[in-house]
Amino acid sequence: MANNISNPLRQRLPDGVVPEEEITRVENRWVAIMLAMLAVMMAVIVVTGITHSLHPPSNVETIDPTTLHLRGEFAESNLGTAAEPDGSVTVRLVAEQYAFVPDCSRVPVDTPVKFRITSTDVVHGFLLPATNVNTMVVPGFVAEVRTSFSRPGVYSMPCNEFCGSGHHGMWAKVKVVPKDQFTQLASNERTSCAK
Ligand code: CUA
């Protein structure tokens, strides 16, 4: 009993009061559970991100949305698919209320494809269902997404950010064609399947 009085943790407590060491034990257990949950969630994010090649829209590249149609990379004559010297292709698109320009992009199958897209007005979304392509298109910035298509077909490309009264009708297409059907153009020439 003398020992219990000298140690304040061992003193007899009134009914309903939990000893401090018991509180510490429970708190430590919950801290451990919280850290384990955090570790599991981080692992899920990292593993799914790597296995699906998902990446956040991290391309911080600015552009003046008021003049992009006049000159430079996003002038109308420069839009569409361009074959690069290394065999990959770059697709340049402009999103505006309520259309993508061009509204159909042709790309070859099994080829690295880089999409570069920007907006002239409000925030739009660029999504290709069942691929890793999903990014916001923010005026003033160039969004860049890399992917490749393993089978030919027509992929729908809905705008997936609410951008105004015509948002629901804002669609475009990506047409993935066999390599030999992809017109082999000299670099700097552009192609699209828009009518
Ligand atoms: Cu553009 Cu919704």
XYZ file of C-alpha atoms and ligand atoms in Angstrom:
197
model
C 0.000 0.000 0.000
C 2.877 2.327 0.791
C 4.145 1.703 -2.746
C 0.740 2.662 -4.201
C 0.684 5.981 -2.367
C 4.204 6.919 -3.506
C 3.252 6.213 -7.173
C 0.424 8.599 -8.167
C -0.600 6.220 -11.002
C -1.268 3.464 -8.471
C -3.488 5.515 -6.188
C -7.034 4.350 -5.698
C -9.279 6.425 -7.986
C -12.952 7.341 -7.491
C -15.505 5.152 -9.332
C -15.781 5.965 -13.061
C -12.334 7.541 -13.330
C -10.001 5.600 -15.622
C -6.363 5.350 -14.541
C -3.994 7.409 -16.662
C -1.915 4.429 -17.748
C -5.037 2.748 -19.116
C -5.847 5.926 -21.098
C -2.300 6.011 -22.468
C -2.497 2.361 -23.490
C -5.817 2.879 -25.380
C -4.583 6.093 -27.002
C -1.385 4.439 -28.181
C -3.384 1.592 -29.658
C -5.592 4.031 -31.613
C -2.560 5.983 -32.824
C -1.098 2.709 -34.123
C -4.399 1.815 -35.858
C -4.567 5.308 -37.421
C -0.988 5.070 -38.703
C -1.688 1.613 -40.143
C -4.820 2.923 -41.945
C -2.828 5.852 -43.302
C -0.112 3.498 -44.548
C -2.697 1.231 -46.240
C -4.398 4.201 -47.948
C -1.093 5.642 -49.164
C -0.092 2.198 -50.465
C -3.406 1.862 -52.371
C -2.897 5.301 -53.972
C 0.713 4.594 -54.941
C 0.093 1.040 -56.233
C -3.005 1.926 -58.306
C -1.297 5.096 -59.570
C 1.744 3.156 -60.769
C -0.086 0.110 -62.170
C -2.636 2.262 -64.079
C -0.067 4.962 -64.986
C -2.314 7.579 -63.438
C -0.793 10.901 -62.658
C -2.150 14.167 -61.369
C -2.386 17.060 -63.824
C 1.050 18.326 -62.868
C 2.176 20.005 -66.066
C 2.499 23.596 -64.892
C 2.849 25.392 -68.175
C 1.127 28.702 -68.714
C -0.349 30.204 -71.879
C -2.311 33.383 -72.607
C -5.888 32.177 -73.350
C -6.790 35.434 -75.120
C -4.182 35.096 -77.883
C -3.576 31.332 -78.172
C -5.691 31.074 -81.367
C -3.681 33.806 -83.095
C -0.177 32.409 -83.008
C 2.038 29.769 -81.487
C 1.424 26.148 -80.620
C -2.377 26.332 -80.421
C -3.042 28.340 -83.588
C -5.722 26.528 -85.619
C -3.304 25.342 -88.319
C -1.209 23.629 -85.657
C -4.026 21.612 -84.051
C -4.609 17.873 -84.549
C -2.132 15.013 -84.583
C 1.530 15.566 -85.436
C 4.021 12.740 -86.012
C 7.219 13.255 -84.049
C 10.669 12.257 -85.357
C 10.979 9.586 -82.624
C 7.861 7.739 -83.880
C 5.503 9.031 -81.201
C 2.628 11.408 -81.910
C 1.485 14.646 -80.282
C -2.164 15.681 -80.372
C -2.920 19.342 -79.781
C -6.466 20.329 -78.877
C -8.310 23.436 -77.775
C -11.371 23.178 -75.524
C -13.959 25.952 -75.644
C -17.641 26.373 -74.819
C -18.923 23.895 -76.103
C -16.549 21.954 -78.321
C -13.116 20.473 -78.664
C -11.108 21.588 -81.693
C -10.597 19.400 -83.679
C -13.592 17.275 -82.688
C -11.967 14.049 -83.905
C -8.307 13.125 -83.518
C -6.696 10.238 -85.387
C -3.849 8.402 -83.697
C -2.017 5.135 -84.468
C -2.364 2.037 -82.267
C 0.529 0.872 -79.999
C 2.271 4.231 -80.229
C 3.144 6.692 -77.473
C 0.599 9.515 -77.681
C 1.018 12.855 -75.975
C -2.077 15.038 -75.678
C -1.579 18.759 -75.156
C -4.763 20.663 -74.520
C -5.760 24.100 -73.299
C -8.933 26.133 -72.878
C -9.918 29.508 -74.281
C -12.636 30.290 -71.752
C -13.610 28.248 -68.682
C -12.503 25.016 -67.013
C -13.276 21.933 -69.111
C -12.456 18.278 -68.558
C -10.577 15.873 -70.811
C -11.476 12.231 -70.203
C -11.000 9.087 -72.272
C -12.961 6.345 -70.471
C -11.044 3.090 -69.792
C -7.678 4.796 -70.246
C -5.385 6.731 -67.920
C -6.455 10.015 -69.559
C -8.407 12.236 -67.174
C -7.413 15.821 -66.581
C -8.869 19.255 -66.045
C -8.348 21.792 -68.806
C -7.835 25.134 -67.104
C -7.668 28.393 -69.060
C -4.188 29.862 -68.805
C -2.531 26.439 -68.512
C -1.551 23.660 -70.907
C -2.614 20.191 -69.730
C -0.380 17.375 -70.938
C -1.265 13.661 -70.732
C 0.646 10.690 -72.117
C -0.939 7.385 -73.055
C -0.961 4.712 -75.719
C -3.838 2.688 -77.155
C -3.493 -1.082 -77.361
C -6.418 -1.663 -79.721
C -7.992 0.241 -82.601
C -11.418 1.788 -82.213
C -13.291 5.000 -81.599
C -12.938 6.406 -78.113
C -15.529 8.925 -76.892
C -14.115 11.993 -75.271
C -16.715 13.718 -73.073
C -16.035 16.981 -71.297
C -16.247 15.942 -67.651
C -16.155 19.306 -65.899
C -19.384 21.304 -65.795
C -18.665 24.262 -68.070
C -22.061 25.855 -68.712
C -25.440 25.241 -70.328
C -23.967 23.271 -73.267
C -21.717 21.057 -71.157
C -23.745 17.884 -71.799
C -23.249 18.262 -75.554
C -19.496 18.792 -75.396
C -18.053 15.604 -76.868
C -15.230 14.707 -79.192
C -13.665 11.471 -80.425
C -10.290 9.840 -80.680
C -10.030 7.379 -83.566
C -7.314 4.793 -83.028
C -6.281 3.223 -86.353
C -3.762 0.523 -87.322
C -0.283 1.902 -87.810
C -0.321 1.388 -91.608
C -3.580 3.348 -91.875
C -2.148 6.265 -89.998
C -1.055 8.533 -92.795
C 2.632 8.884 -92.348
C 3.202 12.599 -92.346
C 6.390 14.554 -92.177
C 6.844 16.058 -88.726
C 5.144 19.445 -88.375
C 2.296 18.392 -90.638
C -1.061 17.890 -88.948
C -3.875 15.424 -89.356
C -7.289 14.874 -87.837
C -10.400 12.883 -88.701
C -12.752 15.836 -88.162
C -15.025 16.429 -91.119
Cu -16.701 21.668 -71.364
Cu -18.123 20.661 -69.758
